[in-house]
Amino acid sequence: MADEEFEELKKEADKAPEKYRNALRFLRNHTFNFDGEFWFLSPTYNNGKKVKGTFKIIPTSFRVMYSVGRPTLYLATRVVFEDIEFENPDFGDALKTLLETGLAGSDLLKVSNVFKQAPDNEFNKLKRLIAMDDLSLLIDEVDVEKLM
């Protein structure tokens, strides 16, 4: 049963660029604002740090993968963060130092949950409005272009 469902979703993924054309165009042109509390460097000791900024979601492909034993259709993306501002400037300085030493891409997901949670939260709020509620977000790559 799961294999048949997986194959059906693969066929749907092949048709997805056409089916979601307007929604993809909207995502490429939309800038998301976020403001919340996230952990930074350690979920145990640095939890609840205020962070705000903007990001763009750049769709790259559609993928079918198993999630909790069920095949799921994902929108694979690249997320570009801009204007990240920490309430405590020391955390901004620490992130800037990490970026200067070459930290990039998916490694940023290990530094703070802001790079995963902010896009997930905003995409989940928006996906019903743009008729993408049958998709889940998969973040393949993260870039930080500007810190405040």
PDB file of N, CA and C in Angstrom, residues 44-131:
ATOM      1  N   THR A  44      19.913  24.097  25.321  1.00  0.00           N
ATOM      2  CA  THR A  44      19.776  24.002  26.771  1.00  0.00           C
ATOM      3  C   THR A  44      20.071  25.324  27.462  1.00  0.00           C
ATOM      4  N   TYR A  45      21.163  25.980  27.094  1.00  0.00           N
ATOM      5  CA  TYR A  45      21.604  27.171  27.817  1.00  0.00           C
ATOM      6  C   TYR A  45      21.192  28.488  27.173  1.00  0.00           C
ATOM      7  N   ASN A  46      20.927  28.484  25.888  1.00  0.00           N
ATOM      8  CA  ASN A  46      20.595  29.727  25.199  1.00  0.00           C
ATOM      9  C   ASN A  46      19.227  29.640  24.536  1.00  0.00           C
ATOM     10  N   ASN A  47      18.264  29.125  25.242  1.00  0.00           N
ATOM     11  CA  ASN A  47      16.923  28.992  24.697  1.00  0.00           C
ATOM     12  C   ASN A  47      16.153  30.299  24.904  1.00  0.00           C
ATOM     13  N   GLY A  48      15.239  30.597  23.991  1.00  0.00           N
ATOM     14  CA  GLY A  48      14.375  31.760  24.152  1.00  0.00           C
ATOM     15  C   GLY A  48      15.032  33.095  23.843  1.00  0.00           C
ATOM     16  N   LYS A  49      15.993  33.102  22.922  1.00  0.00           N
ATOM     17  CA  LYS A  49      16.647  34.358  22.533  1.00  0.00           C
ATOM     18  C   LYS A  49      15.830  35.034  21.446  1.00  0.00           C
ATOM     19  N   LYS A  50      15.536  36.319  21.631  1.00  0.00           N
ATOM     20  CA  LYS A  50      14.730  37.076  20.672  1.00  0.00           C
ATOM     21  C   LYS A  50      15.540  37.335  19.402  1.00  0.00           C
ATOM     22  N   VAL A  51      14.926  36.978  18.271  1.00  0.00           N
ATOM     23  CA  VAL A  51      15.543  37.170  16.963  1.00  0.00           C
ATOM     24  C   VAL A  51      14.465  37.657  16.014  1.00  0.00           C
ATOM     25  N   LYS A  52      14.825  38.609  15.150  1.00  0.00           N
ATOM     26  CA  LYS A  52      13.898  39.035  14.104  1.00  0.00           C
ATOM     27  C   LYS A  52      14.684  39.281  12.830  1.00  0.00           C
ATOM     28  N   GLY A  53      13.957  39.306  11.736  1.00  0.00           N
ATOM     29  CA  GLY A  53      14.604  39.525  10.450  1.00  0.00           C
ATOM     30  C   GLY A  53      13.673  39.174   9.307  1.00  0.00           C
ATOM     31  N   THR A  54      14.270  38.959   8.139  1.00  0.00           N
ATOM     32  CA  THR A  54      13.512  38.595   6.947  1.00  0.00           C
ATOM     33  C   THR A  54      14.212  37.441   6.243  1.00  0.00           C
ATOM     34  N   PHE A  55      13.451  36.741   5.424  1.00  0.00           N
ATOM     35  CA  PHE A  55      14.036  35.687   4.603  1.00  0.00           C
ATOM     36  C   PHE A  55      13.198  35.502   3.351  1.00  0.00           C
ATOM     37  N   LYS A  56      13.803  34.859   2.365  1.00  0.00           N
ATOM     38  CA  LYS A  56      13.117  34.491   1.134  1.00  0.00           C
ATOM     39  C   LYS A  56      13.201  32.971   0.994  1.00  0.00           C
ATOM     40  N   ILE A  57      12.128  32.381   0.515  1.00  0.00           N
ATOM     41  CA  ILE A  57      12.108  30.950   0.209  1.00  0.00           C
ATOM     42  C   ILE A  57      12.239  30.813  -1.297  1.00  0.00           C
ATOM     43  N   ILE A  58      13.272  30.112  -1.731  1.00  0.00           N
ATOM     44  CA  ILE A  58      13.502  29.905  -3.161  1.00  0.00           C
ATOM     45  C   ILE A  58      13.280  28.424  -3.469  1.00  0.00           C
ATOM     46  N   PRO A  59      12.158  28.090  -4.112  1.00  0.00           N
ATOM     47  CA  PRO A  59      11.874  26.688  -4.433  1.00  0.00           C
ATOM     48  C   PRO A  59      12.902  26.130  -5.417  1.00  0.00           C
ATOM     49  N   THR A  60      13.346  24.895  -5.180  1.00  0.00           N
ATOM     50  CA  THR A  60      14.322  24.272  -6.074  1.00  0.00           C
ATOM     51  C   THR A  60      13.777  23.025  -6.757  1.00  0.00           C
ATOM     52  N   SER A  61      12.953  22.238  -6.040  1.00  0.00           N
ATOM     53  CA  SER A  61      12.406  21.020  -6.644  1.00  0.00           C
ATOM     54  C   SER A  61      11.289  20.465  -5.768  1.00  0.00           C
ATOM     55  N   PHE A  62      10.675  19.414  -6.266  1.00  0.00           N
ATOM     56  CA  PHE A  62       9.689  18.670  -5.487  1.00  0.00           C
ATOM     57  C   PHE A  62      10.265  17.284  -5.251  1.00  0.00           C
ATOM     58  N   ARG A  63      10.059  16.767  -4.040  1.00  0.00           N
ATOM     59  CA  ARG A  63      10.591  15.443  -3.696  1.00  0.00           C
ATOM     60  C   ARG A  63       9.535  14.644  -2.953  1.00  0.00           C
ATOM     61  N   VAL A  64       9.618  13.343  -3.119  1.00  0.00           N
ATOM     62  CA  VAL A  64       8.775  12.435  -2.347  1.00  0.00           C
ATOM     63  C   VAL A  64       9.697  11.655  -1.429  1.00  0.00           C
ATOM     64  N   MET A  65       9.410  11.721  -0.130  1.00  0.00           N
ATOM     65  CA  MET A  65      10.211  11.002   0.859  1.00  0.00           C
ATOM     66  C   MET A  65       9.262  10.458   1.918  1.00  0.00           C
ATOM     67  N   TYR A  66       9.753   9.488   2.647  1.00  0.00           N
ATOM     68  CA  TYR A  66       8.957   8.937   3.741  1.00  0.00           C
ATOM     69  C   TYR A  66       9.094   9.815   4.982  1.00  0.00           C
ATOM     70  N   SER A  67       7.979  10.064   5.631  1.00  0.00           N
ATOM     71  CA  SER A  67       7.944  10.807   6.890  1.00  0.00           C
ATOM     72  C   SER A  67       7.013  10.053   7.824  1.00  0.00           C
ATOM     73  N   VAL A  68       7.535   9.597   8.930  1.00  0.00           N
ATOM     74  CA  VAL A  68       6.783   8.813   9.908  1.00  0.00           C
ATOM     75  C   VAL A  68       6.111   7.624   9.214  1.00  0.00           C
ATOM     76  N   GLY A  69       6.846   6.983   8.333  1.00  0.00           N
ATOM     77  CA  GLY A  69       6.354   5.781   7.670  1.00  0.00           C
ATOM     78  C   GLY A  69       5.401   5.997   6.515  1.00  0.00           C
ATOM     79  N   ARG A  70       5.106   7.246   6.189  1.00  0.00           N
ATOM     80  CA  ARG A  70       4.185   7.542   5.093  1.00  0.00           C
ATOM     81  C   ARG A  70       4.896   8.382   4.041  1.00  0.00           C
ATOM     82  N   PRO A  71       4.630   8.107   2.780  1.00  0.00           N
ATOM     83  CA  PRO A  71       5.212   8.955   1.738  1.00  0.00           C
ATOM     84  C   PRO A  71       4.612  10.361   1.791  1.00  0.00           C
ATOM     85  N   THR A  72       5.481  11.357   1.644  1.00  0.00           N
ATOM     86  CA  THR A  72       5.062  12.753   1.744  1.00  0.00           C
ATOM     87  C   THR A  72       5.682  13.538   0.603  1.00  0.00           C
ATOM     88  N   LEU A  73       4.929  14.464   0.048  1.00  0.00           N
ATOM     89  CA  LEU A  73       5.422  15.335  -1.020  1.00  0.00           C
ATOM     90  C   LEU A  73       6.008  16.596  -0.390  1.00  0.00           C
ATOM     91  N   TYR A  74       7.250  16.885  -0.723  1.00  0.00           N
ATOM     92  CA  TYR A  74       7.968  18.033  -0.150  1.00  0.00           C
ATOM     93  C   TYR A  74       8.307  19.049  -1.228  1.00  0.00           C
ATOM     94  N   LEU A  75       8.280  20.304  -0.838  1.00  0.00           N
ATOM     95  CA  LEU A  75       8.826  21.376  -1.657  1.00  0.00           C
ATOM     96  C   LEU A  75      10.239  21.621  -1.138  1.00  0.00           C
ATOM     97  N   ALA A  76      11.229  21.243  -1.912  1.00  0.00           N
ATOM     98  CA  ALA A  76      12.627  21.450  -1.526  1.00  0.00           C
ATOM     99  C   ALA A  76      13.001  22.892  -1.837  1.00  0.00           C
ATOM    100  N   THR A  77      13.710  23.528  -0.895  1.00  0.00           N
ATOM    101  CA  THR A  77      13.968  24.958  -1.035  1.00  0.00           C
ATOM    102  C   THR A  77      15.376  25.347  -0.600  1.00  0.00           C
ATOM    103  N   ARG A  78      15.714  26.541  -1.006  1.00  0.00           N
ATOM    104  CA  ARG A  78      16.878  27.258  -0.491  1.00  0.00           C
ATOM    105  C   ARG A  78      16.295  28.462   0.238  1.00  0.00           C
ATOM    106  N   VAL A  79      16.772  28.744   1.447  1.00  0.00           N
ATOM    107  CA  VAL A  79      16.255  29.868   2.217  1.00  0.00           C
ATOM    108  C   VAL A  79      17.377  30.874   2.403  1.00  0.00           C
ATOM    109  N   VAL A  80      17.088  32.129   2.066  1.00  0.00           N
ATOM    110  CA  VAL A  80      18.080  33.200   2.165  1.00  0.00           C
ATOM    111  C   VAL A  80      17.609  34.189   3.237  1.00  0.00           C
ATOM    112  N   PHE A  81      18.396  34.289   4.309  1.00  0.00           N
ATOM    113  CA  PHE A  81      18.073  35.196   5.413  1.00  0.00           C
ATOM    114  C   PHE A  81      18.768  36.531   5.209  1.00  0.00           C
ATOM    115  N   GLU A  82      18.052  37.592   5.577  1.00  0.00           N
ATOM    116  CA  GLU A  82      18.599  38.949   5.519  1.00  0.00           C
ATOM    117  C   GLU A  82      18.183  39.685   6.789  1.00  0.00           C
ATOM    118  N   ASP A  83      18.925  40.681   7.138  1.00  0.00           N
ATOM    119  CA  ASP A  83      18.565  41.572   8.252  1.00  0.00           C
ATOM    120  C   ASP A  83      18.285  40.836   9.561  1.00  0.00           C
ATOM    121  N   ILE A  84      19.073  39.804   9.864  1.00  0.00           N
ATOM    122  CA  ILE A  84      18.887  39.088  11.123  1.00  0.00           C
ATOM    123  C   ILE A  84      19.392  39.974  12.257  1.00  0.00           C
ATOM    124  N   GLU A  85      18.541  40.142  13.255  1.00  0.00           N
ATOM    125  CA  GLU A  85      18.898  40.983  14.394  1.00  0.00           C
ATOM    126  C   GLU A  85      18.555  40.252  15.687  1.00  0.00           C
ATOM    127  N   PHE A  86      19.570  40.034  16.502  1.00  0.00           N
ATOM    128  CA  PHE A  86      19.377  39.424  17.819  1.00  0.00           C
ATOM    129  C   PHE A  86      19.139  40.524  18.835  1.00  0.00           C
ATOM    130  N   GLU A  87      18.281  40.279  19.818  1.00  0.00           N
ATOM    131  CA  GLU A  87      18.061  41.238  20.889  1.00  0.00           C
ATOM    132  C   GLU A  87      19.373  41.488  21.638  1.00  0.00           C
ATOM    133  N   ASN A  88      20.143  40.420  21.833  1.00  0.00           N
ATOM    134  CA  ASN A  88      21.457  40.527  22.463  1.00  0.00           C
ATOM    135  C   ASN A  88      22.500  40.600  21.348  1.00  0.00           C
ATOM    136  N   PRO A  89      23.184  41.728  21.173  1.00  0.00           N
ATOM    137  CA  PRO A  89      24.130  41.872  20.065  1.00  0.00           C
ATOM    138  C   PRO A  89      25.297  40.883  20.121  1.00  0.00           C
ATOM    139  N   ASP A  90      25.582  40.313  21.287  1.00  0.00           N
ATOM    140  CA  ASP A  90      26.665  39.332  21.378  1.00  0.00           C
ATOM    141  C   ASP A  90      26.385  38.104  20.512  1.00  0.00           C
ATOM    142  N   PHE A  91      25.118  37.713  20.426  1.00  0.00           N
ATOM    143  CA  PHE A  91      24.770  36.564  19.601  1.00  0.00           C
ATOM    144  C   PHE A  91      24.931  36.896  18.117  1.00  0.00           C
ATOM    145  N   GLY A  92      24.612  38.118  17.733  1.00  0.00           N
ATOM    146  CA  GLY A  92      24.844  38.558  16.353  1.00  0.00           C
ATOM    147  C   GLY A  92      26.316  38.558  16.018  1.00  0.00           C
ATOM    148  N   ASP A  93      27.146  39.006  16.943  1.00  0.00           N
ATOM    149  CA  ASP A  93      28.601  38.987  16.733  1.00  0.00           C
ATOM    150  C   ASP A  93      29.111  37.556  16.602  1.00  0.00           C
ATOM    151  N   ALA A  94      28.574  36.660  17.435  1.00  0.00           N
ATOM    152  CA  ALA A  94      28.986  35.252  17.381  1.00  0.00           C
ATOM    153  C   ALA A  94      28.612  34.632  16.036  1.00  0.00           C
ATOM    154  N   LEU A  95      27.392  34.917  15.550  1.00  0.00           N
ATOM    155  CA  LEU A  95      26.975  34.389  14.255  1.00  0.00           C
ATOM    156  C   LEU A  95      27.836  34.960  13.138  1.00  0.00           C
ATOM    157  N   LYS A  96      28.136  36.248  13.214  1.00  0.00           N
ATOM    158  CA  LYS A  96      28.984  36.876  12.196  1.00  0.00           C
ATOM    159  C   LYS A  96      30.356  36.191  12.158  1.00  0.00           C
ATOM    160  N   THR A  97      30.924  35.903  13.325  1.00  0.00           N
ATOM    161  CA  THR A  97      32.220  35.222  13.396  1.00  0.00           C
ATOM    162  C   THR A  97      32.125  33.825  12.791  1.00  0.00           C
ATOM    163  N   LEU A  98      31.058  33.100  13.100  1.00  0.00           N
ATOM    164  CA  LEU A  98      30.885  31.762  12.532  1.00  0.00           C
ATOM    165  C   LEU A  98      30.769  31.816  11.014  1.00  0.00           C
ATOM    166  N   LEU A  99      30.045  32.798  10.496  1.00  0.00           N
ATOM    167  CA  LEU A  99      29.903  32.937   9.045  1.00  0.00           C
ATOM    168  C   LEU A  99      31.235  33.290   8.390  1.00  0.00           C
ATOM    169  N   GLU A 100      32.033  34.121   9.055  1.00  0.00           N
ATOM    170  CA  GLU A 100      33.340  34.502   8.510  1.00  0.00           C
ATOM    171  C   GLU A 100      34.317  33.340   8.492  1.00  0.00           C
ATOM    172  N   THR A 101      34.125  32.364   9.390  1.00  0.00           N
ATOM    173  CA  THR A 101      35.018  31.203   9.417  1.00  0.00           C
ATOM    174  C   THR A 101      34.578  30.120   8.444  1.00  0.00           C
ATOM    175  N   GLY A 102      33.505  30.372   7.690  1.00  0.00           N
ATOM    176  CA  GLY A 102      33.108  29.446   6.642  1.00  0.00           C
ATOM    177  C   GLY A 102      31.877  28.611   6.943  1.00  0.00           C
ATOM    178  N   LEU A 103      31.223  28.840   8.050  1.00  0.00           N
ATOM    179  CA  LEU A 103      29.996  28.108   8.354  1.00  0.00           C
ATOM    180  C   LEU A 103      28.929  28.534   7.358  1.00  0.00           C
ATOM    181  N   ALA A 104      28.307  27.554   6.706  1.00  0.00           N
ATOM    182  CA  ALA A 104      27.294  27.880   5.699  1.00  0.00           C
ATOM    183  C   ALA A 104      26.401  26.676   5.459  1.00  0.00           C
ATOM    184  N   GLY A 105      25.417  26.895   4.626  1.00  0.00           N
ATOM    185  CA  GLY A 105      24.540  25.810   4.186  1.00  0.00           C
ATOM    186  C   GLY A 105      23.798  25.138   5.316  1.00  0.00           C
ATOM    187  N   SER A 106      23.704  23.820   5.215  1.00  0.00           N
ATOM    188  CA  SER A 106      22.920  23.060   6.193  1.00  0.00           C
ATOM    189  C   SER A 106      23.565  23.067   7.578  1.00  0.00           C
ATOM    190  N   ASP A 107      24.839  23.422   7.690  1.00  0.00           N
ATOM    191  CA  ASP A 107      25.469  23.524   9.011  1.00  0.00           C
ATOM    192  C   ASP A 107      24.825  24.615   9.860  1.00  0.00           C
ATOM    193  N   LEU A 108      24.250  25.616   9.218  1.00  0.00           N
ATOM    194  CA  LEU A 108      23.570  26.680   9.961  1.00  0.00           C
ATOM    195  C   LEU A 108      22.356  26.137  10.725  1.00  0.00           C
ATOM    196  N   LEU A 109      21.763  25.051  10.230  1.00  0.00           N
ATOM    197  CA  LEU A 109      20.621  24.461  10.911  1.00  0.00           C
ATOM    198  C   LEU A 109      21.011  23.914  12.282  1.00  0.00           C
ATOM    199  N   LYS A 110      22.306  23.632  12.473  1.00  0.00           N
ATOM    200  CA  LYS A 110      22.786  23.105  13.754  1.00  0.00           C
ATOM    201  C   LYS A 110      23.118  24.211  14.747  1.00  0.00           C
ATOM    202  N   VAL A 111      23.278  25.433  14.266  1.00  0.00           N
ATOM    203  CA  VAL A 111      23.668  26.556  15.107  1.00  0.00           C
ATOM    204  C   VAL A 111      22.470  27.155  15.842  1.00  0.00           C
ATOM    205  N   SER A 112      21.337  27.205  15.157  1.00  0.00           N
ATOM    206  CA  SER A 112      20.143  27.790  15.764  1.00  0.00           C
ATOM    207  C   SER A 112      18.904  27.249  15.070  1.00  0.00           C
ATOM    208  N   ASN A 113      17.833  27.056  15.824  1.00  0.00           N
ATOM    209  CA  ASN A 113      16.591  26.593  15.203  1.00  0.00           C
ATOM    210  C   ASN A 113      15.879  27.705  14.438  1.00  0.00           C
ATOM    211  N   VAL A 114      16.372  28.936  14.507  1.00  0.00           N
ATOM    212  CA  VAL A 114      15.763  30.026  13.742  1.00  0.00           C
ATOM    213  C   VAL A 114      15.811  29.718  12.249  1.00  0.00           C
ATOM    214  N   PHE A 115      16.869  29.030  11.784  1.00  0.00           N
ATOM    215  CA  PHE A 115      17.046  28.769  10.358  1.00  0.00           C
ATOM    216  C   PHE A 115      16.098  27.686   9.835  1.00  0.00           C
ATOM    217  N   LYS A 116      15.518  26.893  10.724  1.00  0.00           N
ATOM    218  CA  LYS A 116      14.527  25.888  10.327  1.00  0.00           C
ATOM    219  C   LYS A 116      13.125  26.308  10.750  1.00  0.00           C
ATOM    220  N   GLN A 117      12.971  26.753  11.988  1.00  0.00           N
ATOM    221  CA  GLN A 117      11.649  27.050  12.531  1.00  0.00           C
ATOM    222  C   GLN A 117      10.995  28.263  11.883  1.00  0.00           C
ATOM    223  N   ALA A 118      11.742  29.331  11.663  1.00  0.00           N
ATOM    224  CA  ALA A 118      11.133  30.534  11.070  1.00  0.00           C
ATOM    225  C   ALA A 118      10.541  30.228   9.693  1.00  0.00           C
ATOM    226  N   PRO A 119      11.292  29.588   8.767  1.00  0.00           N
ATOM    227  CA  PRO A 119      10.682  29.262   7.471  1.00  0.00           C
ATOM    228  C   PRO A 119       9.519  28.274   7.592  1.00  0.00           C
ATOM    229  N   ASP A 120       9.658  27.250   8.451  1.00  0.00           N
ATOM    230  CA  ASP A 120       8.568  26.289   8.634  1.00  0.00           C
ATOM    231  C   ASP A 120       7.307  26.983   9.134  1.00  0.00           C
ATOM    232  N   ASN A 121       7.456  27.809  10.159  1.00  0.00           N
ATOM    233  CA  ASN A 121       6.299  28.500  10.729  1.00  0.00           C
ATOM    234  C   ASN A 121       5.607  29.383   9.701  1.00  0.00           C
ATOM    235  N   GLU A 122       6.380  30.181   8.987  1.00  0.00           N
ATOM    236  CA  GLU A 122       5.786  31.113   8.019  1.00  0.00           C
ATOM    237  C   GLU A 122       5.191  30.376   6.820  1.00  0.00           C
ATOM    238  N   PHE A 123       5.846  29.313   6.356  1.00  0.00           N
ATOM    239  CA  PHE A 123       5.301  28.528   5.245  1.00  0.00           C
ATOM    240  C   PHE A 123       3.989  27.864   5.661  1.00  0.00           C
ATOM    241  N   ASN A 124       3.948  27.317   6.875  1.00  0.00           N
ATOM    242  CA  ASN A 124       2.723  26.662   7.343  1.00  0.00           C
ATOM    243  C   ASN A 124       1.563  27.646   7.480  1.00  0.00           C
ATOM    244  N   LYS A 125       1.857  28.894   7.840  1.00  0.00           N
ATOM    245  CA  LYS A 125       0.801  29.911   7.907  1.00  0.00           C
ATOM    246  C   LYS A 125       0.254  30.248   6.524  1.00  0.00           C
ATOM    247  N   LEU A 126       1.117  30.217   5.536  1.00  0.00           N
ATOM    248  CA  LEU A 126       0.778  30.692   4.199  1.00  0.00           C
ATOM    249  C   LEU A 126       0.283  29.601   3.257  1.00  0.00           C
ATOM    250  N   LYS A 127       0.673  28.366   3.461  1.00  0.00           N
ATOM    251  CA  LYS A 127       0.459  27.336   2.438  1.00  0.00           C
ATOM    252  C   LYS A 127      -1.005  27.083   2.081  1.00  0.00           C
ATOM    253  N   ARG A 128      -1.931  27.258   2.997  1.00  0.00           N
ATOM    254  CA  ARG A 128      -3.346  27.090   2.657  1.00  0.00           C
ATOM    255  C   ARG A 128      -3.823  28.222   1.746  1.00  0.00           C
ATOM    256  N   LEU A 129      -3.304  29.409   1.977  1.00  0.00           N
ATOM    257  CA  LEU A 129      -3.730  30.562   1.177  1.00  0.00           C
ATOM    258  C   LEU A 129      -3.247  30.490  -0.262  1.00  0.00           C
ATOM    259  N   ILE A 130      -2.110  29.830  -0.483  1.00  0.00           N
ATOM    260  CA  ILE A 130      -1.559  29.744  -1.842  1.00  0.00           C
ATOM    261  C   ILE A 130      -1.762  28.351  -2.437  1.00  0.00           C
ATOM    262  N   ALA A 131      -2.676  27.578  -1.850  1.00  0.00           N
ATOM    263  CA  ALA A 131      -3.073  26.256  -2.367  1.00  0.00           C
ATOM    264  C   ALA A 131      -1.914  25.269  -2.416  1.00  0.00           C
TER     265      ALA A 131
END
